[in-house]
Short mmCIF file of C-alpha atoms and ligand atoms in Angstrom, two decimals:
data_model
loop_
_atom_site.label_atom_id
_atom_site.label_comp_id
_atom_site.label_asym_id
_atom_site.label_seq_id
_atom_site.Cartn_x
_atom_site.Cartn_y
_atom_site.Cartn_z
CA UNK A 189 4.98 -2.94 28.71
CA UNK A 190 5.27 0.76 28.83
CA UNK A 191 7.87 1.94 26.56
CA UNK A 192 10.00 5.81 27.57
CA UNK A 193 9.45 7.97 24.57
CA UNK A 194 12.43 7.92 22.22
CA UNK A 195 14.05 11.22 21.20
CA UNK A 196 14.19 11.79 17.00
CA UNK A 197 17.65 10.56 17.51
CA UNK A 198 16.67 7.37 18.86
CA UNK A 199 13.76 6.96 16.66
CA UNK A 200 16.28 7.37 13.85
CA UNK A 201 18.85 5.14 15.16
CA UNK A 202 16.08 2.30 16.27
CA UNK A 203 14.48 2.86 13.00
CA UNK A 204 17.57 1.64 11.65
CA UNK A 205 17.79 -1.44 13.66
CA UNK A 206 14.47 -2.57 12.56
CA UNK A 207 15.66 -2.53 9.04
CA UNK A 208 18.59 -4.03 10.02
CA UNK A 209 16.71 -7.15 11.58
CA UNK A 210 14.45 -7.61 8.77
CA UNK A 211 16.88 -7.43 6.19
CA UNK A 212 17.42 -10.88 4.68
CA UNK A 213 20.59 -10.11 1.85
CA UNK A 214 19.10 -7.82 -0.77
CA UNK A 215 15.53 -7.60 0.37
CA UNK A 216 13.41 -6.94 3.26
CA UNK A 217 10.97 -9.24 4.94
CA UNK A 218 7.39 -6.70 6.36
CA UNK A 219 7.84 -8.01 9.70
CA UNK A 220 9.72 -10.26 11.66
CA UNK A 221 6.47 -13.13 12.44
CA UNK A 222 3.66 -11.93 10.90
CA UNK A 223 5.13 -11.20 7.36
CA UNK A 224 8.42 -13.38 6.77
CA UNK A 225 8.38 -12.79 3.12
CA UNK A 226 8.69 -9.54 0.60
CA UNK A 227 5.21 -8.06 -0.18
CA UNK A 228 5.75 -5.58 -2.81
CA UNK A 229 4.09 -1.93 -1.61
CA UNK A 230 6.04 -2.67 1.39
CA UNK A 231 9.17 -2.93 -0.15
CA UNK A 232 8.51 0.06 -2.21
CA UNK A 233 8.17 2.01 1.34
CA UNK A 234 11.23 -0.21 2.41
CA UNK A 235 13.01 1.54 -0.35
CA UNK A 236 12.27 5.44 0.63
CA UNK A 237 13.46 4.62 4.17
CA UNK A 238 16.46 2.85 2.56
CA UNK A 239 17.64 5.23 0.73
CA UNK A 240 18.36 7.78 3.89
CA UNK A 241 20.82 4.57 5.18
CA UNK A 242 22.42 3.59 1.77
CA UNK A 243 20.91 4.37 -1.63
CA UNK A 244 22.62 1.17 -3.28
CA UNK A 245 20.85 -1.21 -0.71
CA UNK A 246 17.50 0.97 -1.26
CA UNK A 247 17.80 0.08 -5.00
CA UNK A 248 18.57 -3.37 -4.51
CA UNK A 249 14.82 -3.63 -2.26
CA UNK A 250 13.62 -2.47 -5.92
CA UNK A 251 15.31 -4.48 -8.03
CA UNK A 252 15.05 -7.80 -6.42
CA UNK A 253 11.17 -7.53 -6.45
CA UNK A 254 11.42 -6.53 -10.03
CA UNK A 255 13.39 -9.61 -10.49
CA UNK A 256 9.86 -12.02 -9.70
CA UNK A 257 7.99 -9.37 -12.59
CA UNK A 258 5.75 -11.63 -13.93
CA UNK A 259 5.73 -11.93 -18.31
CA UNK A 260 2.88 -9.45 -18.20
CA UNK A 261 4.18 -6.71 -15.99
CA UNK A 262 2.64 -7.70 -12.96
CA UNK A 263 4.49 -7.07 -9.89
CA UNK A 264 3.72 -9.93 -7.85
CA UNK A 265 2.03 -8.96 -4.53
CA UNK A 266 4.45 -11.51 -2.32
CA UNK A 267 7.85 -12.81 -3.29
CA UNK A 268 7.94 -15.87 -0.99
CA UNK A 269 10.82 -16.50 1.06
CA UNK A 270 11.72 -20.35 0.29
CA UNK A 271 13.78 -20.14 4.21
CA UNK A 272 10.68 -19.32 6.39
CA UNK A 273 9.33 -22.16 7.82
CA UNK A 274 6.04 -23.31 5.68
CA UNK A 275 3.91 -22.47 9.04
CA UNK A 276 4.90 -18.91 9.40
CA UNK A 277 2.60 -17.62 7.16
CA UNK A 278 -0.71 -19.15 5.10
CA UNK A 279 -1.30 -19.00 2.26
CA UNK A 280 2.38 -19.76 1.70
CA UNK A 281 4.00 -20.26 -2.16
CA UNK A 282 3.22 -24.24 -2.06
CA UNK A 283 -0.77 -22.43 -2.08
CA UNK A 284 0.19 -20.55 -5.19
CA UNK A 285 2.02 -23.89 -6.78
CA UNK A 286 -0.62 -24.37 -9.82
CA UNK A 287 -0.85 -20.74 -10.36
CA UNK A 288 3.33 -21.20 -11.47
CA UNK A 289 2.01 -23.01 -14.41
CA UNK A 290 0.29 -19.91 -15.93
CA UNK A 291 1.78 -18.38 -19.19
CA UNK A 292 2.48 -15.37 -17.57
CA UNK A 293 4.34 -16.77 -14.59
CA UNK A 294 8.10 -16.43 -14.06
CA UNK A 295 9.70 -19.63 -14.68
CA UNK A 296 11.07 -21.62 -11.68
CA UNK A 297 9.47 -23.04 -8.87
CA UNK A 298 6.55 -20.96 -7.10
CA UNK A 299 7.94 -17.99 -5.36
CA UNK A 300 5.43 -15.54 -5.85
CA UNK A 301 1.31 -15.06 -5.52
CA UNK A 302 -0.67 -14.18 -8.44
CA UNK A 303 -1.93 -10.68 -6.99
CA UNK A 304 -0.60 -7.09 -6.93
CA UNK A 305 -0.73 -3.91 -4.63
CA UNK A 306 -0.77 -0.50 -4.93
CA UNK A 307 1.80 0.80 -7.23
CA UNK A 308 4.50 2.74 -5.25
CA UNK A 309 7.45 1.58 -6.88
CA UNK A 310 8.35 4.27 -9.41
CA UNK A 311 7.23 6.81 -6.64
CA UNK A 312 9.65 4.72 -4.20
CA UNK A 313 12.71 4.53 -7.28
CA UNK A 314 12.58 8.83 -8.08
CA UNK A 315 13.03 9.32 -4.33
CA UNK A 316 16.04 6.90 -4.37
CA UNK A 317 17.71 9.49 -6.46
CA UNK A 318 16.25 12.54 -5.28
CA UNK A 319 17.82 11.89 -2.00
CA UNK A 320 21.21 10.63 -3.65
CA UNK A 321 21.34 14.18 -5.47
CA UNK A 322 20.66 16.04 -2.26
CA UNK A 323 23.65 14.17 -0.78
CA UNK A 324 25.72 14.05 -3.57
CA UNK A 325 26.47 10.23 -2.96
CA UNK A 326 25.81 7.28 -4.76
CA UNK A 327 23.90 9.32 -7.86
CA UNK A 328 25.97 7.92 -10.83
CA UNK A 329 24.77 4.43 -9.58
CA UNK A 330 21.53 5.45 -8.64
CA UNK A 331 20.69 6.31 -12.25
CA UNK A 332 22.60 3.10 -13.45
CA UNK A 333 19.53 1.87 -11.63
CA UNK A 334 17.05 3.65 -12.97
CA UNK A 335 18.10 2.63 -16.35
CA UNK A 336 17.24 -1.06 -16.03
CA UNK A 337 14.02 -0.54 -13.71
CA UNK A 338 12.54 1.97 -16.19
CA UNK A 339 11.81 -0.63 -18.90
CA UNK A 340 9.78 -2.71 -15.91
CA UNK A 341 8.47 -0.19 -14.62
CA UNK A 342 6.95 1.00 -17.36
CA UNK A 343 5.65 -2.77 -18.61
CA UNK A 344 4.18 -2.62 -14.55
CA UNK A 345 2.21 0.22 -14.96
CA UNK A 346 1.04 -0.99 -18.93
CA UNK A 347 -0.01 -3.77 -17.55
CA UNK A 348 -2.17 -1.93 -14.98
CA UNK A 349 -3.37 0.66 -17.61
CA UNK A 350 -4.85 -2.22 -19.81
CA UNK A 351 -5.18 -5.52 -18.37
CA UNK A 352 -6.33 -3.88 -14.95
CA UNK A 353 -8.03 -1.43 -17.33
CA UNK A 354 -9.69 -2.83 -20.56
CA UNK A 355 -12.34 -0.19 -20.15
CA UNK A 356 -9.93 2.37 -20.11
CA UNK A 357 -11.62 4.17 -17.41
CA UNK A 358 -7.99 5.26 -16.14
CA UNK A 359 -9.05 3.18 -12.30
CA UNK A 360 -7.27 -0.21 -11.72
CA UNK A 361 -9.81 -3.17 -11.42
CA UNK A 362 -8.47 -5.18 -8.28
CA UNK A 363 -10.36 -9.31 -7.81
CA UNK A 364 -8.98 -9.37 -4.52
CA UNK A 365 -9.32 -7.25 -1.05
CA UNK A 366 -5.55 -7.88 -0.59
CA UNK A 367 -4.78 -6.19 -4.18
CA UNK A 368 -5.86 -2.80 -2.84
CA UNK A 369 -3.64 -3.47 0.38
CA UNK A 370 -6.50 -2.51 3.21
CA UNK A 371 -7.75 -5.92 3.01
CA UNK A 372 -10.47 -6.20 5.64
CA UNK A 373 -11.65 -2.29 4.84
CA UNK A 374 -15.14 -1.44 5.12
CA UNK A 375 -14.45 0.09 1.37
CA UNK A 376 -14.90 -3.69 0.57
CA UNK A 377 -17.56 -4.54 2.66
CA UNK A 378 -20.40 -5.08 0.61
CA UNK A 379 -18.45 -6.32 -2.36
CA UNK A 380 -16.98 -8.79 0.04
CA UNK A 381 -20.79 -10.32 1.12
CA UNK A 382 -21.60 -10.61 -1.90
CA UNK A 383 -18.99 -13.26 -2.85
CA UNK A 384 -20.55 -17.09 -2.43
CA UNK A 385 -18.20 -19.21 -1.15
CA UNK A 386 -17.54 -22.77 -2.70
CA UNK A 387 -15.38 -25.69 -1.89
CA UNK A 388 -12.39 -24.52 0.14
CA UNK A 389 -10.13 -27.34 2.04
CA UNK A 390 -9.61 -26.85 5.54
CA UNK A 391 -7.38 -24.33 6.23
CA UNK A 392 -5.26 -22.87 9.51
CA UNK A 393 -4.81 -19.34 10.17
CA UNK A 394 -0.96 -18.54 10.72
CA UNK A 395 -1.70 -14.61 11.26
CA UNK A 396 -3.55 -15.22 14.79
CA UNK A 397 -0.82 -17.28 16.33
CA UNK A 398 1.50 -14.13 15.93
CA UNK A 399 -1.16 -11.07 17.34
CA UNK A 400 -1.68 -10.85 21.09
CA UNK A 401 -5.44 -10.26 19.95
CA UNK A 402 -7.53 -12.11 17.09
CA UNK A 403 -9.69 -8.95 17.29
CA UNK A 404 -6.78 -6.95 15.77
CA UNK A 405 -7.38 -9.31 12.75
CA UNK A 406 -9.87 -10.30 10.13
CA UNK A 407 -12.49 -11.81 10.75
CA UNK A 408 -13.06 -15.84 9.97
CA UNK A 409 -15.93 -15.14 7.47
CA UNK A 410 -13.88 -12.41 5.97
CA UNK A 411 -10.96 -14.96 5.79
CA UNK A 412 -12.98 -17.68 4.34
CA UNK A 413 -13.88 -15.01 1.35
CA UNK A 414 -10.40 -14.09 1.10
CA UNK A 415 -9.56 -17.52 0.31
CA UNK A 416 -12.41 -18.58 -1.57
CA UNK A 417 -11.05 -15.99 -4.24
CA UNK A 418 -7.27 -16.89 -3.94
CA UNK A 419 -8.96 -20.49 -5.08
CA UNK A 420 -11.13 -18.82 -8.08
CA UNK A 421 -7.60 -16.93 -9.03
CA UNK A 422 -5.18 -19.63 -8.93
CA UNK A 423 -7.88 -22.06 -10.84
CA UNK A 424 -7.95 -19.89 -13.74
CA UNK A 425 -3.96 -19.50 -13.51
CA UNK A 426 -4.12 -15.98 -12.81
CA UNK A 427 -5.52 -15.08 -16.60
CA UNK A 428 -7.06 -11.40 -16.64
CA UNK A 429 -9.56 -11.83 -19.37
CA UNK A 430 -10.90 -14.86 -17.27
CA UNK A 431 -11.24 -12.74 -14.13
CA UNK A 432 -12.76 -10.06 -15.77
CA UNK A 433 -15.58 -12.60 -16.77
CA UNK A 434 -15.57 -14.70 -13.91
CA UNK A 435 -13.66 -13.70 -10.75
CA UNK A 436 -16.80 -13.02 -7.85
CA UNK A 437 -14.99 -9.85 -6.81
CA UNK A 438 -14.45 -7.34 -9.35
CA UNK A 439 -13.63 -3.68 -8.35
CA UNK A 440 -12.51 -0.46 -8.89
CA UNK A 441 -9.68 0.38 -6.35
CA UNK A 442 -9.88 4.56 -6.43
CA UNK A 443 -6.73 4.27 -3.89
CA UNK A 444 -4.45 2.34 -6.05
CA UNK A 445 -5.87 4.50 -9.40
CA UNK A 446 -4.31 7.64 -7.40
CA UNK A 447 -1.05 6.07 -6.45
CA UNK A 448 -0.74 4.71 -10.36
CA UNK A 449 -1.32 8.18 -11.25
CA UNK A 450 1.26 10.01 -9.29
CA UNK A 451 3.53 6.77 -10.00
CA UNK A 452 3.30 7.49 -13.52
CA UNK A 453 4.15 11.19 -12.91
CA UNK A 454 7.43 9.85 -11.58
CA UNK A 455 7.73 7.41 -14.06
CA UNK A 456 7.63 10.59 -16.93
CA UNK A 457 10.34 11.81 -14.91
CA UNK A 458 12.34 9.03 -14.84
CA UNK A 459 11.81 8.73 -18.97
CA UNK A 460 13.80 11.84 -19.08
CA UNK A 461 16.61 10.97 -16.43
CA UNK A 462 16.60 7.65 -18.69
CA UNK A 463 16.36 9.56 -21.87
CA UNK A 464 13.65 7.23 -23.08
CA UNK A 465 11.89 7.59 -26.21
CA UNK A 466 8.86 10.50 -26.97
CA UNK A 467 6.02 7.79 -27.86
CA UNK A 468 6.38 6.46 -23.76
CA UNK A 469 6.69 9.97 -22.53
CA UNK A 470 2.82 10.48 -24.16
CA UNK A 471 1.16 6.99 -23.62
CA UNK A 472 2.16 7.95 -19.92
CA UNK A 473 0.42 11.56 -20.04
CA UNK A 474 -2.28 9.81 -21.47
CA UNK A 475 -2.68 7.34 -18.68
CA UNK A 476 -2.02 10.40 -15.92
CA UNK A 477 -4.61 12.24 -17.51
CA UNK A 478 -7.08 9.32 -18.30
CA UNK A 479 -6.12 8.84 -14.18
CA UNK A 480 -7.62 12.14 -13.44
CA UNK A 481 -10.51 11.80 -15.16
CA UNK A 482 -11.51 8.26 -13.74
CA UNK A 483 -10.99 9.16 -10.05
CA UNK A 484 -13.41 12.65 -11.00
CA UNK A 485 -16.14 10.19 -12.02
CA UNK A 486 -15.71 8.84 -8.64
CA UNK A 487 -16.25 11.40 -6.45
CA UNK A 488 -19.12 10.98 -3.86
CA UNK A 489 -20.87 14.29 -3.40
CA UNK A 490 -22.44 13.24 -0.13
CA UNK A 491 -19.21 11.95 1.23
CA UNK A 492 -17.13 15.06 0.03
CA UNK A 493 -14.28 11.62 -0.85
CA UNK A 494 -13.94 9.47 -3.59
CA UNK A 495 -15.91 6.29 -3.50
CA UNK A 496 -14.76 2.82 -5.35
CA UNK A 497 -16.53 0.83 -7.32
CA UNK A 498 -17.87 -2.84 -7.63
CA UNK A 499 -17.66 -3.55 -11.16
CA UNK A 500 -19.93 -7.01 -10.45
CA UNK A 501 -22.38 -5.25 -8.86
CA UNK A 502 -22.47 -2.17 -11.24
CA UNK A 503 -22.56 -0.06 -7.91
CA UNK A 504 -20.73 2.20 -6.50
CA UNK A 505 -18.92 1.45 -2.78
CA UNK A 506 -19.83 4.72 -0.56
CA UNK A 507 -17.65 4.09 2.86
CA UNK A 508 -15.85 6.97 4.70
CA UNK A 509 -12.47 5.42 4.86
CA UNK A 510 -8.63 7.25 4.39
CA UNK A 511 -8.91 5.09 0.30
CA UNK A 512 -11.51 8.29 -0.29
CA UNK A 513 -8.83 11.04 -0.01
CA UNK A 514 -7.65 9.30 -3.28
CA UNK A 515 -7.80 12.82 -4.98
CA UNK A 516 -5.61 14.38 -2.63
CA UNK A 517 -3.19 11.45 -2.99
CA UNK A 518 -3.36 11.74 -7.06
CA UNK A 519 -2.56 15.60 -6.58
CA UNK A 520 -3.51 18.36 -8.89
CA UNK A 521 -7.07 18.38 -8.17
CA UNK A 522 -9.87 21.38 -8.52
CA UNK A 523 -8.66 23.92 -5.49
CA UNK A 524 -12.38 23.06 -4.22
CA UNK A 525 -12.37 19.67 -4.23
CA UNK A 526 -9.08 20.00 -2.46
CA UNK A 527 -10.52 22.43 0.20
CA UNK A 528 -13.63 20.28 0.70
CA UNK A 529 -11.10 16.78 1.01
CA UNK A 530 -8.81 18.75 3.69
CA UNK A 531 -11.76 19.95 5.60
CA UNK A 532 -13.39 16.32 5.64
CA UNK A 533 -9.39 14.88 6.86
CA UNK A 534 -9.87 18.18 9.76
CA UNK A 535 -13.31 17.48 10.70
CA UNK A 536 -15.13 14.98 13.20
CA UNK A 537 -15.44 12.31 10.41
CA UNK A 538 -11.39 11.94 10.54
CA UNK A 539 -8.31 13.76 12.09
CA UNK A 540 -10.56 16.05 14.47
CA UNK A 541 -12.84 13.20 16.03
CA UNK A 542 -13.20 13.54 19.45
CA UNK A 543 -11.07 11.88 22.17
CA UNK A 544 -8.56 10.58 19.13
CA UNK A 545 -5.36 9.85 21.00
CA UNK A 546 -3.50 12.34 18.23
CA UNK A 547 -5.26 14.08 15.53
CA UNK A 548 -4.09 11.33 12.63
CA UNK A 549 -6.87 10.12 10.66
CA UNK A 550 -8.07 6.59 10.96
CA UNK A 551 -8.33 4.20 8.68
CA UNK A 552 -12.39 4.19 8.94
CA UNK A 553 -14.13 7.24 10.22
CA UNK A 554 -15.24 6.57 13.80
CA UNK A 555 -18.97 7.65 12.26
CA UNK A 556 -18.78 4.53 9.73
CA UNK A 557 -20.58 1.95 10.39
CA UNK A 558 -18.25 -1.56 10.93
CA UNK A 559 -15.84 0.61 12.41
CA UNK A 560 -13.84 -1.24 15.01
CA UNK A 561 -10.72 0.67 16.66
CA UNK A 562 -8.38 -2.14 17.06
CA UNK A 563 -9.47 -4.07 13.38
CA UNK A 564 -6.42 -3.53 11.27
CA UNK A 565 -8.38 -1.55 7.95
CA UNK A 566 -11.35 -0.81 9.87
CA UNK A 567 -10.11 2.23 12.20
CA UNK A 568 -6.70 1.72 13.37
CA UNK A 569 -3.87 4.61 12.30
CA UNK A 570 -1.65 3.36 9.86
CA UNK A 571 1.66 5.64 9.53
CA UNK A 572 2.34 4.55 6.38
CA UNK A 573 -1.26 5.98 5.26
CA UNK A 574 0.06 9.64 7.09
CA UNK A 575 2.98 9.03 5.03
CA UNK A 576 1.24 9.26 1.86
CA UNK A 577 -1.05 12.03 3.21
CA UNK A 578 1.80 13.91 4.24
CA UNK A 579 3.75 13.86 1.30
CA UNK A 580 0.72 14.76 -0.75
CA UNK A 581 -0.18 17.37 1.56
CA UNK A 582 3.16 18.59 0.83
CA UNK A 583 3.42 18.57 -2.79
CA UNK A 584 0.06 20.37 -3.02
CA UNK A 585 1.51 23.67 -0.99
CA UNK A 586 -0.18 22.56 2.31
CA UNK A 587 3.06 22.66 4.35
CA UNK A 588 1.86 23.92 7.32
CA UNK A 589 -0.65 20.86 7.57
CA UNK A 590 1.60 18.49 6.43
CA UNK A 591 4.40 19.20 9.63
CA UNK A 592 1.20 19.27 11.58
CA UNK A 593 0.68 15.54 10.42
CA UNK A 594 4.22 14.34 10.65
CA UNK A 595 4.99 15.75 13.77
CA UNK A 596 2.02 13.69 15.73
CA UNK A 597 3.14 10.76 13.57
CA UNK A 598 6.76 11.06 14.62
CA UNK A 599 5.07 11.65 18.34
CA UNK A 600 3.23 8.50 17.87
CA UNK A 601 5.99 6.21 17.16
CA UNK A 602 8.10 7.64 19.25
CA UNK A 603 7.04 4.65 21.38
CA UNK A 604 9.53 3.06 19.80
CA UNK A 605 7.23 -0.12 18.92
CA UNK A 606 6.63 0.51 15.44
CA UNK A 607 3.87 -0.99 15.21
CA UNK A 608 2.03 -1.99 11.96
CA UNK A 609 -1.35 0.19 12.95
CA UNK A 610 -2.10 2.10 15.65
CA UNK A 611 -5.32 2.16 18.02
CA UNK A 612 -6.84 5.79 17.47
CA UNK A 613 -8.04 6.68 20.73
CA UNK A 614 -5.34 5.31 22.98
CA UNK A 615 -2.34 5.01 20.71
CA UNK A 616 -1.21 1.34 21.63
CA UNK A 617 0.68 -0.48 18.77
CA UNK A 618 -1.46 -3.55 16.84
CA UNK A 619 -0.69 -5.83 14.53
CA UNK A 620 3.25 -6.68 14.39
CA UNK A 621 5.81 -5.04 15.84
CA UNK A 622 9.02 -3.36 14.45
CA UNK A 623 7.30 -3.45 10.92
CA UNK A 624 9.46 -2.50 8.32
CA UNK A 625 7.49 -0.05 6.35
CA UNK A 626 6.69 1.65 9.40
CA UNK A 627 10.31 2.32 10.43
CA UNK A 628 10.77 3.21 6.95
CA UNK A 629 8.66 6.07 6.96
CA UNK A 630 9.89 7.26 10.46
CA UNK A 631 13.73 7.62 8.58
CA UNK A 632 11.97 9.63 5.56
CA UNK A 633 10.18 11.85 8.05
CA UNK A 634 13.16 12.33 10.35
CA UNK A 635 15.58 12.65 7.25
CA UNK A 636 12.89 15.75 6.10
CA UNK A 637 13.46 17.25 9.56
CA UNK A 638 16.83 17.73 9.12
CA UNK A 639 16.42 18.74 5.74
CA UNK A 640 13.94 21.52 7.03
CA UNK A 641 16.15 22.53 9.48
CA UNK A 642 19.34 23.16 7.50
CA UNK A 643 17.44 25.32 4.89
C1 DGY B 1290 -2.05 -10.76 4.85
O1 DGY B 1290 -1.64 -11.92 4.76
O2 DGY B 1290 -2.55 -10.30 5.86
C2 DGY B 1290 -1.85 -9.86 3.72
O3 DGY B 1290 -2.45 -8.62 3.92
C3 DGY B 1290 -2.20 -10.44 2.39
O4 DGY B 1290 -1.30 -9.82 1.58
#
């Protein structure tokens, strides 16, 4: 159906309903078919478009996922919903059942899975207050907040520094595609075929029945590998030094190594809002510059981006995808390496294709191969992705780039859809409608807009 273009206004106000719909009491489901439960980067995006409606309710996205922390740190990547119907979504928490039984696990029955995502949280928790400050509302409780999520999120991020870490490399190891949140990327690709599958029981995809298209999906043999590694996980009840020996897929995410790093920047400010002790205001330095220093090793030359690595394969994972502007995201790179990434974003690989609907990069460059336009990870536009570029863009001094980039975002969804991905040469909305992060970072943009203007 062709939608009339909303004004910022009515982005802002429908942004707001979306949020709104999916808001279940204290948390916020991803989407209302396709993702009925909490999946933890989302929420952490949840919470930056929160915070411009109510800064109490953007803690409380925070603090309920915080609530399902698992022993070790880990932030579960899914805090199940126990309403949603068990069809809605596979593989639901009865999937994750024997996984409760792990030391680690939270006690109670099975509500979360035994992965992570990227680590926006802390990132998500300093822009709670910074927008509290700049409206002088709701900052006394805001760093009430911070008080009792600084402890966790400081045990998150330890647990990424070392058990996602043992080799101290400063890059998180990830033994799933889903960990790194661009699950069907062609970052993963070869990573992915090299994974045997064994025994899995039959199994029935809930994602198709809720996309007008299988082909904005993964793939079934991508599917069956995702699965086949959920199994290996749960089997050895989620224990890192077993994965680390065993798990089939074993990788260094350079994506979620940036985010970690700029979420431990905010983290070391959040020590001193907190008032915490000296000794965590160096281990986190450390692990910022140790951060640094990993994604550096990383860099691919003849890609002019950062490449991951497969840890199994003791090879590195060359793909042109948005993951390799990792450096950019981390911030406080060489100025070269910075020129060279915003020239790659500019160029015919990304942004400046030819024919792109707006210039927003896509997820894969058009020139990769396994490149598909309306494949979720493998070319689609993601807004939350511009998001992250923009407010890294920002940060480094590139302002005038970074307006250019939310401005054809905010143009983009001002089809009032907000969709979960975008197709890059036409602009239709894939995936799932009215997804939460999505509307989330349409409030932060517009909210930045108005801050702009009444400078
Ligand atoms: C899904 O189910 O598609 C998710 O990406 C896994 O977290």
């Amino acid at each position: 159906m062709e939608r009339s273009l909303l004004r910022p206004e009515d982005i802002i106000a429908r942004a707001a309903e979306v949020l709104r719909e999916n808001d279940m009491g204290g948390w916020t489901r991803a989407s209302p078919t396709l993702y009925p439960h909490q999946w933890s980067w989302d929420s952490a995006f949840i919470a930056i478009g929160l915070a411009h409606l109510d800064t109490g309710r953007a803690a409380a996205e925070i603090t309920s996922l915080l609530d399902h922390q698992w022993e070790n740190g880990k932030i579960p990547h899914i805090v199940f919903n126990p309403e949603a119907p068990p069809e809605s979504y596979f593989p639901g928490p009865e999937h994750w059942a024997s996984a409760a039984d792990g030391p680690e696990a939270p006690t109670g029955p099975a509500m979360t899975s035994g992965l992570c995502q990227p680590p926006v949280h802390a990132i998500a928790a300093m822009r709670i207050l910074q927008v509290a400050e700049a409206r002088g509302e709701g900052v006394a409780e805001t760093r009430e907040f911070l008080e009792e999520a600084y402890p966790k999120l400081l045990a998150w991020h330890r647990y990424l520094a070392t058990a996602r870490d043992p080799e101290e490399s400063g890059l998180v190891t990830i033994y799933h595609p889903w960990e790194s949140g661009t699950d069907n990327s062609p970052r993963w690709t070869p990573a992915l075929e090299r994974v045997e599958v064994g025994e899995i029981p039959h199994y029935e995809r809930a994602d198709l029945g809720h996309v007008p298209d299988p082909e904005e999906r993964p793939t079934g043999y991508e599917y069956d590998r995702f699965i086949w590694l959920v199994e290996v996980i749960k089997r050895t009840g989620c224990d890192d030094d077993v994965l680390y020996e065993k798990c089939p897929f074993l990788a260094k995410d350079v994506l979620a190594s940036a985010i970690l790093v700029r979420a431990n920047e905010a983290l070391l400010e959040m020590a001193e809002v907190v008032g915490a002790p000296e000794v965590h205001r160096s281990t986190v330095s450390a692990w910022i510059e140790r951060g640094h220093k990993g994604l550096e090793e990383r860099w691919d030359p003849d890609l002019g981006l950062c490449a991951d690595y497969d840890l199994r394969a003791g090879e590195p994972l060359a793909a042109r995808t948005i993951a390799g502007f990792a450096p950019l995201i981390a911030g406080g790179g060489k100025p070269d390496q910075l020129r060279g990434l915003l020239r790659v974003l500019h160029s015919s690989d990304f942004a400046g294709y030819p024919d792109l609907r707006w210039p927003l990069p896509p997820s894969t460059s058009p020139d990769e191969s396994g490149f598909l336009p309306r494949n979720y990870w493998r070319g689609p536009v993601w807004p939350v992705m511009n998001w992250l570029l923009w407010w890294s863009l920002e940060d480094s001094g590139e302002r005038k780039r970074a307006a250019r980039l939310k401005d054809y975002s905010l143009a983009q969804l001002s089809d009032g859809s907000f969709g979960e991905y975008y197709e890059p040469f036409t602009g239709e909305a894939l995936g799932s409608d009215d997804q939460s992060w999505t509307a989330a970072v349409a409030l932060d943009w517009l909210a930045d807009e108005e801050g702009s203007k009444s400078q």
